[in-house]
Amino acid sequence: MSNIIDVEIAHEQRYAIAVGEGLESSFIEFCEGRYSGDQIFVMIDEKVNRLHGERVENMCRQVFDDLLVQEVPEGESSKSVEEWNKHVNLLLEQGLE
């Protein structure tokens, strides 16, 4: 069973994360209910990718035919205009919508 936790990142800014068992089925259900395309772009922190990347890819491949994974540097260095531009350019080059 997975649980939803609200995370406050800034004043009045929050997002929900799911933790616990059963994340795979929750993820598949979430995607199937919201996305109709066959492509997904996953931006993943390098440490998270090292620890959980294979599992994330396997879950995505159960819903999407085409998967593009882009690893971002761990920590604050990934939060820059240069890093953002790199990823936007990759999306445009790949023709992802």
Tab-separated table of C-alpha atoms in Angstrom:
chain	number	residue	atom	x	y	z
A	1	MET	CA	0.000	0.000	0.000
A	2	SER	CA	1.366	3.411	-0.897
A	3	ASN	CA	0.750	6.605	1.022
A	4	ILE	CA	0.662	10.187	-0.242
A	5	ILE	CA	2.748	12.764	1.594
A	6	ASP	CA	2.453	16.518	1.008
A	7	VAL	CA	5.848	18.213	0.795
A	8	GLU	CA	6.131	21.954	1.255
A	9	ILE	CA	8.953	23.353	-0.879
A	10	ALA	CA	8.352	27.067	-0.436
A	11	HIS	CA	5.810	29.377	1.080
A	12	GLU	CA	2.435	28.057	-0.090
A	13	GLN	CA	4.027	25.705	-2.639
A	14	ARG	CA	3.465	21.976	-2.157
A	15	TYR	CA	3.598	18.768	-4.079
A	16	ALA	CA	2.552	15.243	-3.262
A	17	ILE	CA	4.832	12.214	-3.267
A	18	ALA	CA	3.848	8.575	-2.997
A	19	VAL	CA	5.840	6.287	-0.707
A	20	GLY	CA	5.504	2.704	0.431
A	21	GLU	CA	4.580	-0.605	-1.127
A	22	GLY	CA	2.497	-0.930	-4.271
A	23	LEU	CA	4.011	2.066	-6.031
A	24	GLU	CA	4.274	0.179	-9.293
A	25	SER	CA	0.547	-0.436	-9.592
A	26	SER	CA	-0.214	3.104	-8.365
A	27	PHE	CA	2.152	4.535	-10.989
A	28	ILE	CA	0.662	2.475	-13.806
A	29	GLU	CA	-2.875	3.412	-12.788
A	30	PHE	CA	-1.881	7.091	-12.540
A	31	CYS	CA	-0.295	7.118	-16.013
A	32	GLU	CA	-3.039	5.163	-17.738
A	33	GLY	CA	-5.629	7.555	-16.329
A	34	ARG	CA	-3.838	10.695	-17.495
A	35	TYR	CA	-1.690	10.025	-20.552
A	36	SER	CA	-2.656	8.692	-23.942
A	37	GLY	CA	0.688	8.937	-25.718
A	38	ASP	CA	3.274	6.218	-26.083
A	39	GLN	CA	6.282	8.353	-25.078
A	40	ILE	CA	7.603	9.480	-21.731
A	41	PHE	CA	10.528	11.667	-20.752
A	42	VAL	CA	11.997	10.967	-17.318
A	43	MET	CA	14.321	13.463	-15.697
A	44	ILE	CA	16.022	11.750	-12.773
A	45	ASP	CA	18.633	12.798	-10.229
A	46	GLU	CA	21.899	10.849	-10.654
A	47	LYS	CA	21.780	9.408	-7.133
A	48	VAL	CA	18.130	8.361	-7.491
A	49	ASN	CA	19.002	6.853	-10.865
A	50	ARG	CA	21.832	4.842	-9.326
A	51	LEU	CA	19.575	3.534	-6.575
A	52	HIS	CA	16.226	3.160	-8.366
A	53	GLY	CA	16.740	3.843	-12.073
A	54	GLU	CA	16.183	0.286	-13.253
A	55	ARG	CA	12.932	0.016	-11.323
A	56	VAL	CA	11.722	3.395	-12.635
A	57	GLU	CA	12.509	2.353	-16.214
A	58	ASN	CA	10.726	-0.993	-15.787
A	59	MET	CA	7.610	0.737	-14.447
A	60	CYS	CA	7.607	3.239	-17.316
A	61	ARG	CA	8.018	0.511	-19.944
A	62	GLN	CA	4.837	-1.153	-18.689
A	63	VAL	CA	2.859	1.898	-19.837
A	64	PHE	CA	4.949	3.598	-22.532
A	65	ASP	CA	6.599	2.196	-25.662
A	66	ASP	CA	9.188	4.952	-25.995
A	67	LEU	CA	11.226	5.997	-22.958
A	68	LEU	CA	13.836	8.734	-22.812
A	69	VAL	CA	15.736	9.027	-19.533
A	70	GLN	CA	17.858	12.066	-18.807
A	71	GLU	CA	20.010	12.085	-15.694
A	72	VAL	CA	20.562	15.393	-13.912
A	73	PRO	CA	23.412	16.177	-11.544
A	74	GLU	CA	22.784	15.565	-7.881
A	75	GLY	CA	22.128	18.626	-5.729
A	76	GLU	CA	21.771	22.302	-6.367
A	77	SER	CA	24.029	22.366	-9.449
A	78	SER	CA	21.162	20.938	-11.507
A	79	LYS	CA	18.972	23.949	-10.730
A	80	SER	CA	20.309	26.359	-13.319
A	81	VAL	CA	19.233	27.931	-16.578
A	82	GLU	CA	22.058	26.111	-18.372
A	83	GLU	CA	20.892	22.731	-17.111
A	84	TRP	CA	17.272	23.566	-18.001
A	85	ASN	CA	18.288	24.575	-21.537
A	86	LYS	CA	20.206	21.325	-21.979
A	87	HIS	CA	17.093	19.286	-21.196
A	88	VAL	CA	14.714	21.418	-23.241
A	89	ASN	CA	17.056	21.128	-26.239
A	90	LEU	CA	17.164	17.355	-25.821
A	91	LEU	CA	13.351	17.201	-25.808
A	92	LEU	CA	13.190	19.304	-28.952
A	93	GLU	CA	15.867	17.209	-30.696
A	94	GLN	CA	13.965	14.018	-29.859
A	95	GLY	CA	10.675	15.476	-31.102
A	96	LEU	CA	8.875	14.700	-27.861
A	97	GLU	CA	5.622	16.545	-27.252
